XYZ file of C-alpha atoms in Angstrom:
575
model
C 22.287 -48.198 -89.724
C 21.224 -50.803 -87.316
C 20.342 -49.756 -83.850
C 22.836 -51.579 -81.486
C 21.888 -52.886 -78.245
C 24.177 -52.592 -75.381
C 26.475 -50.830 -77.715
C 30.277 -50.623 -76.380
C 32.393 -47.602 -76.777
C 34.210 -49.339 -79.815
C 31.071 -48.466 -81.776
C 31.339 -44.969 -81.190
C 33.208 -43.307 -84.391
C 35.655 -40.699 -83.330
C 33.549 -38.016 -85.164
C 29.963 -37.288 -86.165
C 28.450 -34.499 -87.666
C 25.340 -34.546 -85.169
C 25.260 -36.250 -81.685
C 22.124 -36.359 -80.169
C 22.239 -37.254 -76.595
C 18.479 -39.115 -75.630
C 16.749 -41.807 -77.892
C 13.476 -40.728 -76.543
C 10.746 -39.589 -79.580
C 12.184 -36.335 -79.845
C 15.915 -37.479 -80.105
C 14.891 -40.161 -82.838
C 12.668 -37.984 -84.676
C 15.395 -35.466 -85.072
C 17.884 -38.190 -86.197
C 15.348 -39.297 -88.918
C 14.498 -35.935 -89.907
C 18.127 -35.245 -90.197
C 18.449 -38.249 -92.346
C 16.019 -37.565 -94.509
C 17.829 -34.627 -95.240
C 21.107 -36.616 -95.759
C 22.872 -35.664 -92.476
C 24.305 -38.447 -90.377
C 23.817 -38.387 -86.833
C 24.281 -40.589 -83.694
C 22.001 -41.114 -80.724
C 23.037 -42.028 -77.715
C 20.566 -43.771 -75.260
C 20.740 -45.114 -71.653
C 18.352 -47.384 -71.891
C 19.174 -50.561 -73.571
C 15.372 -51.536 -73.910
C 11.743 -50.064 -74.176
C 9.490 -50.387 -71.310
C 5.883 -51.633 -72.536
C 4.557 -50.790 -68.571
C 5.185 -46.862 -68.608
C 2.878 -45.932 -71.657
C 3.339 -42.273 -70.680
C 2.176 -40.282 -73.553
C -0.853 -41.524 -75.544
C -1.930 -38.722 -77.719
C -0.393 -38.184 -81.109
C -1.832 -35.264 -82.553
C -2.185 -34.313 -86.003
C 0.197 -32.005 -86.475
C 2.791 -34.746 -84.917
C 1.173 -37.400 -87.328
C 1.569 -34.846 -90.394
C 5.022 -34.727 -89.575
C 5.515 -38.264 -89.268
C 3.852 -38.254 -92.948
C 6.597 -36.143 -94.087
C 9.084 -38.706 -92.720
C 7.034 -41.768 -94.449
C 5.962 -43.222 -90.747
C 2.399 -42.154 -90.418
C 0.768 -45.443 -91.317
C 3.451 -47.447 -89.840
C 2.668 -45.768 -86.916
C -1.254 -46.286 -87.394
C -0.823 -50.196 -88.416
C 1.477 -50.606 -85.180
C -1.239 -48.646 -82.735
C -3.043 -51.179 -80.706
C -6.197 -48.608 -80.631
C -7.343 -47.692 -84.210
C -8.976 -44.193 -84.930
C -12.170 -45.653 -85.693
C -12.955 -47.477 -82.148
C -13.577 -43.925 -80.423
C -13.073 -40.402 -80.818
C -14.873 -38.958 -77.806
C -14.166 -38.257 -74.374
C -17.038 -38.857 -72.024
C -17.387 -37.116 -68.322
C -19.124 -39.825 -66.326
C -20.140 -40.742 -62.464
C -18.759 -43.992 -62.968
C -18.187 -46.541 -65.658
C -21.258 -48.164 -65.012
C -23.177 -44.824 -64.031
C -24.283 -41.976 -66.054
C -22.953 -39.635 -68.839
C -22.257 -36.108 -67.869
C -20.728 -34.271 -70.574
C -18.795 -35.438 -73.948
C -16.508 -34.083 -76.258
C -16.461 -35.332 -79.788
C -13.846 -35.638 -82.081
C -11.162 -35.173 -78.893
C -7.231 -34.794 -79.925
C -8.253 -34.408 -83.631
C -9.470 -37.920 -84.060
C -11.724 -38.222 -87.257
C -12.567 -41.378 -88.894
C -13.205 -39.761 -91.940
C -10.554 -37.752 -94.253
C -9.107 -34.826 -92.079
C -9.249 -31.182 -93.308
C -6.998 -29.165 -90.801
C -4.127 -31.509 -91.772
C -3.225 -34.317 -94.097
C -3.384 -36.560 -91.216
C -5.796 -36.775 -88.243
C -4.633 -37.798 -84.808
C -3.981 -41.026 -83.304
C -3.948 -42.567 -79.986
C -0.958 -44.656 -79.388
C 1.231 -45.581 -76.271
C 4.744 -44.012 -76.464
C 6.376 -47.387 -76.257
C 4.949 -48.362 -79.479
C 5.912 -45.097 -81.228
C 9.637 -45.445 -79.724
C 9.603 -49.133 -81.265
C 8.527 -47.655 -84.711
C 11.080 -44.794 -84.740
C 13.778 -47.014 -83.952
C 13.210 -49.570 -86.267
C 13.253 -46.847 -88.764
C 16.510 -45.757 -87.754
C 17.837 -49.277 -87.771
C 16.884 -49.006 -91.505
C 18.085 -45.628 -92.224
C 21.447 -45.288 -93.755
C 22.377 -41.989 -92.180
C 20.835 -42.405 -88.353
C 22.703 -44.712 -85.635
C 21.334 -45.221 -82.233
C 23.601 -46.747 -79.723
C 22.090 -47.853 -76.574
C 23.834 -48.710 -73.197
C 25.679 -45.426 -73.244
C 25.381 -41.901 -71.714
C 26.739 -38.681 -72.483
C 28.542 -37.169 -69.479
C 30.023 -33.926 -70.463
C 31.001 -31.492 -73.141
C 33.281 -28.983 -74.170
C 33.475 -26.294 -76.790
C 36.623 -27.505 -79.518
C 38.853 -24.582 -80.317
C 38.440 -25.004 -84.040
C 34.553 -25.041 -83.769
C 31.955 -27.765 -82.530
C 32.068 -29.958 -79.422
C 33.959 -32.590 -77.910
C 31.570 -34.901 -75.488
C 32.365 -37.453 -73.375
C 30.648 -40.442 -73.516
C 30.467 -43.270 -70.712
C 29.090 -46.892 -70.725
C 27.627 -48.982 -67.891
C 30.622 -49.716 -66.481
C 32.239 -46.122 -66.314
C 34.266 -46.531 -68.877
C 34.774 -43.529 -71.414
C 35.501 -41.810 -74.549
C 35.624 -38.766 -76.695
C 33.690 -38.064 -79.822
C 33.818 -34.782 -81.586
C 30.882 -33.271 -83.422
C 29.591 -30.428 -85.007
C 26.307 -30.049 -83.407
C 25.380 -31.704 -80.091
C 21.375 -31.962 -79.230
C 19.855 -32.395 -75.751
C 17.149 -34.946 -76.040
C 17.703 -36.228 -72.704
C 14.503 -35.266 -70.508
C 13.942 -33.525 -67.703
C 17.458 -34.261 -65.759
C 19.338 -33.350 -69.365
C 22.968 -33.778 -68.623
C 23.267 -31.251 -71.805
C 21.260 -28.717 -70.054
C 23.283 -28.794 -66.878
C 26.368 -28.628 -69.071
C 25.360 -25.473 -70.813
C 24.510 -24.033 -66.842
C 20.984 -23.799 -67.414
C 18.250 -24.649 -64.999
C 14.207 -25.468 -65.974
C 12.210 -22.465 -64.251
C 8.851 -22.432 -63.034
C 6.476 -24.692 -60.483
C 4.797 -27.982 -59.696
C 1.127 -28.681 -58.892
C 0.026 -29.091 -55.441
C -1.160 -32.548 -55.540
C 0.019 -35.490 -57.352
C -1.100 -38.474 -59.526
C -0.537 -41.996 -60.025
C -0.971 -44.128 -63.362
C -2.098 -47.592 -63.276
C -1.548 -50.043 -66.244
C -4.199 -53.233 -65.824
C -5.413 -55.827 -67.430
C -9.454 -56.813 -66.888
C -11.075 -59.676 -68.663
C -14.439 -58.220 -67.216
C -14.094 -54.350 -67.797
C -15.167 -53.929 -71.395
C -18.556 -55.667 -70.918
C -18.928 -54.169 -67.615
C -19.007 -50.698 -68.920
C -22.525 -49.390 -69.747
C -21.513 -46.209 -71.614
C -20.632 -45.578 -75.188
C -17.181 -46.398 -76.422
C -14.792 -43.442 -75.722
C -11.122 -42.850 -76.066
C -11.154 -41.517 -72.568
C -13.326 -41.708 -69.482
C -13.447 -39.268 -67.007
C -14.800 -40.429 -63.526
C -16.180 -37.753 -61.277
C -16.239 -39.857 -58.492
C -16.547 -39.154 -54.772
C -14.065 -41.772 -53.427
C -11.589 -41.751 -56.530
C -11.984 -39.287 -59.512
C -9.475 -39.731 -62.835
C -9.085 -41.302 -65.909
C -9.706 -44.421 -67.652
C -9.035 -45.686 -71.248
C -8.351 -48.585 -73.270
C -4.730 -49.678 -74.038
C -5.853 -52.158 -76.631
C -8.862 -53.982 -77.829
C -8.001 -56.670 -75.700
C -7.915 -56.692 -71.997
C -5.403 -53.898 -71.413
C -6.359 -50.505 -69.954
C -4.538 -47.661 -68.295
C -5.736 -45.514 -65.669
C -4.816 -42.129 -64.173
C -6.166 -41.573 -60.344
C -5.855 -37.369 -59.879
C -5.193 -35.419 -56.879
C -3.652 -37.787 -54.563
C -1.293 -36.641 -51.676
C 0.815 -39.567 -51.347
C 0.609 -42.521 -53.259
C 2.786 -45.104 -51.189
C -0.592 -46.495 -49.339
C -3.035 -46.637 -51.758
C -4.605 -49.795 -53.738
C -4.319 -49.560 -57.142
C -7.267 -52.498 -57.652
C -9.419 -50.698 -55.119
C -8.980 -47.591 -57.021
C -9.832 -48.705 -60.377
C -13.041 -50.523 -59.401
C -13.990 -47.188 -57.234
C -13.684 -45.855 -60.932
C -16.074 -48.387 -62.413
C -18.587 -48.661 -59.960
C -18.584 -52.041 -59.711
C -16.678 -55.235 -58.604
C -14.475 -56.365 -61.731
C -11.370 -58.300 -62.148
C -7.969 -56.010 -61.896
C -4.515 -57.528 -62.282
C -2.393 -54.437 -61.924
C 1.037 -54.756 -63.946
C 2.483 -51.423 -63.223
C 1.811 -48.314 -61.228
C 3.661 -45.023 -61.813
C 3.218 -41.873 -59.317
C 3.833 -38.185 -60.850
C 3.557 -34.849 -60.562
C 2.704 -32.452 -63.247
C 5.292 -30.005 -63.705
C 5.062 -26.201 -65.608
C 8.820 -25.883 -66.446
C 10.711 -23.699 -69.107
C 14.403 -23.034 -69.687
C 15.522 -19.798 -70.012
C 17.415 -20.517 -73.430
C 17.184 -23.683 -75.838
C 21.064 -23.497 -76.190
C 23.949 -22.000 -78.189
C 24.787 -22.015 -82.088
C 26.390 -25.746 -81.523
C 24.281 -27.040 -78.487
C 20.634 -27.224 -78.223
C 18.113 -28.335 -76.157
C 15.085 -30.400 -77.385
C 12.054 -31.634 -75.853
C 11.812 -32.285 -72.042
C 15.156 -31.158 -71.873
C 13.995 -27.717 -72.678
C 10.380 -27.923 -70.962
C 8.190 -29.750 -68.899
C 4.491 -29.626 -69.951
C 1.911 -31.096 -67.633
C -0.092 -33.789 -69.638
C -3.702 -32.513 -69.427
C -4.405 -32.029 -73.078
C -1.741 -34.293 -74.518
C 0.900 -31.559 -75.695
C 3.830 -32.746 -74.200
C 5.186 -35.257 -76.392
C 3.915 -33.377 -79.174
C 5.272 -30.062 -78.296
C 8.462 -32.138 -78.321
C 8.546 -33.256 -81.925
C 7.632 -29.737 -83.045
C 11.038 -28.750 -81.721
C 12.821 -31.459 -83.293
C 10.985 -30.745 -86.665
C 12.022 -26.840 -86.240
C 15.587 -27.730 -85.668
C 16.497 -30.421 -87.930
C 16.138 -28.408 -91.002
C 18.476 -25.430 -89.353
C 21.104 -28.339 -88.471
C 21.060 -29.406 -92.078
C 21.542 -26.002 -93.343
C 24.254 -25.254 -91.627
C 25.958 -28.470 -92.328
C 25.389 -27.827 -96.158
C 26.698 -24.315 -95.859
C 23.310 -22.613 -96.926
C 22.322 -21.422 -93.545
C 23.039 -17.939 -92.714
C 24.443 -16.213 -89.690
C 21.127 -15.767 -88.165
C 19.386 -19.247 -88.638
C 20.535 -21.555 -85.971
C 19.792 -18.418 -83.188
C 16.051 -18.602 -84.551
C 15.332 -21.808 -83.330
C 14.991 -21.126 -79.588
C 13.436 -17.737 -80.679
C 10.681 -19.563 -82.635
C 9.864 -22.528 -80.273
C 10.162 -21.509 -76.736
C 7.227 -19.039 -77.064
C 5.438 -22.020 -78.496
C 6.087 -24.195 -75.356
C 5.478 -21.167 -73.089
C 1.924 -20.854 -74.962
C 1.303 -24.694 -74.349
C 2.446 -24.817 -70.526
C 0.187 -22.175 -69.515
C -3.083 -23.841 -71.447
C -1.891 -27.189 -70.033
C -1.849 -25.705 -66.583
C -4.914 -23.832 -66.966
C -6.389 -27.363 -67.510
C -4.869 -28.629 -64.362
C -6.786 -26.634 -62.307
C -10.080 -28.299 -63.358
C -9.480 -32.036 -62.828
C -11.737 -34.759 -61.940
C -11.827 -34.331 -58.460
C -12.682 -30.787 -58.999
C -16.349 -31.928 -60.110
C -16.910 -34.929 -57.983
C -20.285 -35.001 -56.408
C -22.046 -38.255 -54.755
C -24.981 -36.523 -55.995
C -24.076 -37.284 -59.717
C -25.173 -40.650 -59.134
C -28.540 -39.918 -57.471
C -31.932 -40.600 -59.197
C -34.813 -38.168 -58.773
C -34.540 -34.208 -59.683
C -31.557 -33.622 -57.191
C -29.631 -35.999 -59.433
C -30.647 -34.417 -62.399
C -29.884 -31.090 -60.991
C -26.303 -32.097 -60.259
C -25.900 -33.339 -63.642
C -27.050 -30.799 -65.424
C -24.635 -28.195 -63.067
C -21.551 -30.410 -63.856
C -22.160 -30.480 -67.384
C -22.358 -26.862 -67.559
C -19.381 -26.599 -65.364
C -17.235 -28.944 -67.481
C -17.487 -26.679 -70.637
C -14.120 -25.129 -68.867
C -12.337 -28.545 -70.150
C -13.211 -28.109 -73.823
C -9.884 -26.439 -74.775
C -8.133 -29.709 -73.269
C -9.795 -32.037 -76.190
C -10.793 -29.404 -78.730
C -7.638 -27.896 -79.167
C -6.736 -27.238 -82.681
C -6.198 -23.569 -82.096
C -3.154 -24.638 -79.821
C -2.095 -27.336 -82.015
C -2.115 -25.736 -85.522
C -2.803 -22.132 -84.733
C 0.813 -21.142 -83.388
C 2.856 -18.832 -85.248
C 6.317 -17.681 -85.706
C 5.277 -14.311 -87.060
C 7.797 -12.686 -84.694
C 10.817 -14.447 -85.933
C 13.667 -12.621 -87.679
C 13.072 -15.579 -90.307
C 9.842 -14.202 -91.283
C 8.598 -11.119 -93.600
C 5.392 -9.624 -91.922
C 3.111 -8.040 -94.813
C 1.093 -5.844 -92.436
C -2.141 -7.666 -92.952
C -3.916 -8.705 -89.348
C -2.582 -11.823 -88.014
C -5.122 -14.396 -86.311
C -5.750 -14.138 -82.627
C -4.233 -16.967 -80.609
C -6.798 -19.104 -79.147
C -6.705 -22.362 -78.003
C -9.668 -23.925 -79.457
C -10.391 -21.959 -82.442
C -7.788 -22.463 -85.569
C -8.600 -19.904 -88.376
C -6.252 -21.125 -91.309
C -4.134 -18.201 -92.794
C -0.890 -17.695 -94.822
C -0.204 -14.818 -92.801
C 4.102 -15.046 -92.489
C 4.691 -17.249 -89.686
C 1.805 -19.564 -89.905
C 1.474 -23.160 -90.670
C 0.555 -23.295 -94.351
C -3.413 -23.906 -94.575
C -3.993 -27.066 -95.695
C -6.150 -27.900 -98.452
C -7.345 -31.407 -100.321
C -6.294 -30.580 -104.254
C -8.307 -31.623 -107.030
C -7.473 -35.078 -107.785
C -7.493 -36.232 -104.165
C -3.873 -35.043 -103.194
C -2.855 -33.349 -100.298
C -1.089 -29.530 -100.903
C 1.368 -30.508 -98.062
C 2.460 -33.345 -100.655
C 3.498 -30.855 -103.252
C 6.155 -29.456 -100.929
C 10.080 -30.146 -101.371
C 12.315 -31.305 -98.905
C 13.836 -27.438 -98.983
C 12.020 -24.440 -99.453
C 8.843 -24.196 -101.709
C 7.729 -21.463 -103.428
C 3.441 -22.241 -104.263
C 2.262 -20.826 -107.156
C -1.339 -20.256 -107.884
C -2.164 -21.913 -110.863
C -4.923 -19.657 -111.981
C -1.899 -17.034 -111.620
C -0.168 -19.004 -114.443
C -3.132 -19.096 -116.703
C -3.693 -15.417 -116.660
C 0.130 -14.947 -117.366
C -0.137 -17.140 -120.373
C 0.725 -20.281 -119.421
C 4.230 -19.388 -118.142
C 5.762 -22.192 -116.502
C 6.301 -21.224 -112.799
C 9.718 -21.180 -112.536
C 10.240 -18.938 -115.515
C 7.677 -16.464 -114.180
C 9.661 -16.502 -110.380
C 13.064 -17.194 -111.969
C 14.751 -14.405 -109.773
C 13.806 -16.784 -106.837
C 15.636 -19.481 -108.336
C 18.582 -16.925 -108.823
C 18.913 -16.134 -105.685
C 18.790 -19.975 -104.229
C 21.432 -20.422 -106.370
C 23.487 -17.737 -105.049
C 23.446 -19.253 -101.659
C 22.824 -22.994 -102.321
C 19.507 -22.657 -101.156
C 17.322 -25.773 -101.970
C 13.997 -24.321 -103.365
C 11.706 -25.633 -105.551
C 8.722 -23.434 -107.496
C 5.567 -25.074 -108.102
C 1.927 -24.337 -109.462
C -0.835 -25.769 -107.226
C -4.569 -25.454 -107.045
C -7.259 -25.179 -107.509
C -8.656 -27.208 -104.365
C -11.158 -30.005 -104.604
C -14.142 -27.797 -103.984
C -12.537 -25.397 -106.554
C -11.424 -23.051 -104.442
C -8.233 -20.877 -105.891
C -5.151 -20.954 -103.915
C -4.976 -17.207 -104.161
C -8.302 -17.277 -102.179
C -7.083 -19.663 -99.672
C -3.499 -17.668 -99.163
C -4.975 -14.188 -99.649
C -1.912 -14.117 -102.111
C -1.055 -15.021 -105.846
C 2.101 -17.032 -103.869
C 3.554 -18.091 -100.739
C 7.260 -19.045 -99.730
C 7.208 -22.209 -97.188
C 10.140 -23.451 -94.895
C 11.109 -27.128 -94.594
C 8.849 -27.115 -91.692
C 5.667 -26.165 -93.448
C 5.503 -22.707 -91.853
C 5.194 -19.436 -94.545
C 7.734 -17.246 -94.315
C 6.205 -14.764 -97.299
C 3.111 -14.284 -99.289
C 3.376 -12.103 -102.108
C 2.935 -11.596 -105.852
C 6.477 -10.186 -106.630
C 9.440 -12.466 -107.893
C 11.935 -9.687 -106.595
C 10.339 -9.988 -103.217
C 10.104 -13.306 -103.106
C 13.934 -13.843 -103.752
C 14.793 -11.404 -101.317
C 12.644 -13.443 -98.764
C 14.313 -15.963 -99.434
C 17.360 -14.451 -97.873
C 15.612 -13.729 -94.939
C 14.237 -17.175 -94.597
C 17.536 -18.625 -94.754
C 19.105 -16.159 -92.242
C 21.262 -14.080 -94.938
C 19.152 -11.153 -94.226
C 16.983 -9.415 -91.744
C 13.454 -7.993 -92.334
C 14.855 -4.780 -91.560
C 16.875 -4.642 -94.789
C 13.744 -6.215 -96.570
C 11.643 -3.194 -95.742
C 12.556 -0.881 -98.761
C 11.528 -3.689 -101.298
C 7.875 -3.329 -102.214
C 5.612 -5.435 -104.494
C 6.386 -5.067 -107.888
C 9.652 -3.415 -107.736
C 12.739 -4.263 -109.575
C 15.116 -4.412 -106.365
C 17.822 -6.985 -106.627
C 16.859 -10.774 -105.782
C 19.117 -11.132 -102.806
C 19.500 -8.917 -99.843
C 22.965 -10.204 -98.295
């Protein structure tokens, strides 16, 4: 349906299956993910226009790009991005933009100009307003999602027969009520939905603040004496912070780090200090802000959920905040769809917070650690000096900056999180890769993200997944079984799915484009993959896979699963 700007309350239906408070990236993504599963939703957003002068998030990581690929939007976003991946992939630390390079981190933020291996999509630098515009356009083209702007959610209360009654107001203060089965609060740090649940974000804020500057400069591009970079970190004694291109024209962004009060600062002078020479600086906008490390004690109830910044606020160091928000929406969407379609077990919706809150906690801790090593912590006038003293200062700073690796080379944080403790996962007793923010060890251990592979013929393994659950079987296993079709070999899985109406596909896959059998990649003959691309079970027994499906959909528990052993003739469903 079409996005309605300056919507009136008359545009709001009396009942919607899912009402989403907040039309930022996480709210729009949730609506589109639900729409892809055939679930209608209405997004309520106070802003009638997207402010192009507040770019905020600029890093869309490989995991989020893969989520967007699933929705058919990865290519659209790349075309809309003003800075192509091919322009630059490195982060460079320097004494000034006209000074000396001190250290660089190549292929930062999963940026790669070739075919990417760990996911079907690499990262993309793109300002948040551009991303929001792409998502709004997708909602406008959707038959199942509606965006109403100029409205806000004021309060809500549980209905006696289930669901929520939500009060929505317009800019004039007029109000109306709408009933919904599910309410999602994607309404940011000052979330009305979170306050309505009686929850408060817990944590702390950084001691010093920062100021973001959006500006134009025709001279800056030719003045820089360093290689192209997606970000420059300037370790200047007078001003320290970050500079990057917003586009390939003349628009730039800068963040001055570690200021106590930005009210009397001269933004243009600060930018020139980072550059190291006099260039034209036309300031478009400034935005003072403070890094916050905050987390809600709960992510909601069985009908009201917190998504994104309403549930957690991440420091921006590493670019994980917005991406964590999209991860929330991707986890929640398939579970709401399951409940709406009637195949969700009683434990499914509760798993949302149980799975996502630990991910946010880990991400906040890592970003907070990076926030203790900002540009001004390494600033030293000697970095600009010639001779032995300058060389020694730069060598020392180079070594000290090793602490920043996890901020830019964070594949372990982006892809290595696991839901291994979730009640929807069937552990197999094998060692789980240790969590590390840098090092990512692909693993099909239950709870982990499905290890990616490019298949023989060039397709992505992820492109073989269905919209519901996917049972992937190594094609070599079928060959050994005499070419039996996978749906016959794993017939108990289809029978279990039919019993609860659970959508599942059974597909033979492999080998990889370099000849690796899938069983070698998974350490098992088969894996059961959830709609959000996480593994919930691996093994070889069809009966065990069938029982695991009941666990994964919330109908059973791992405790009742424990009596099932590989190769037994136990029943297909534990209910």
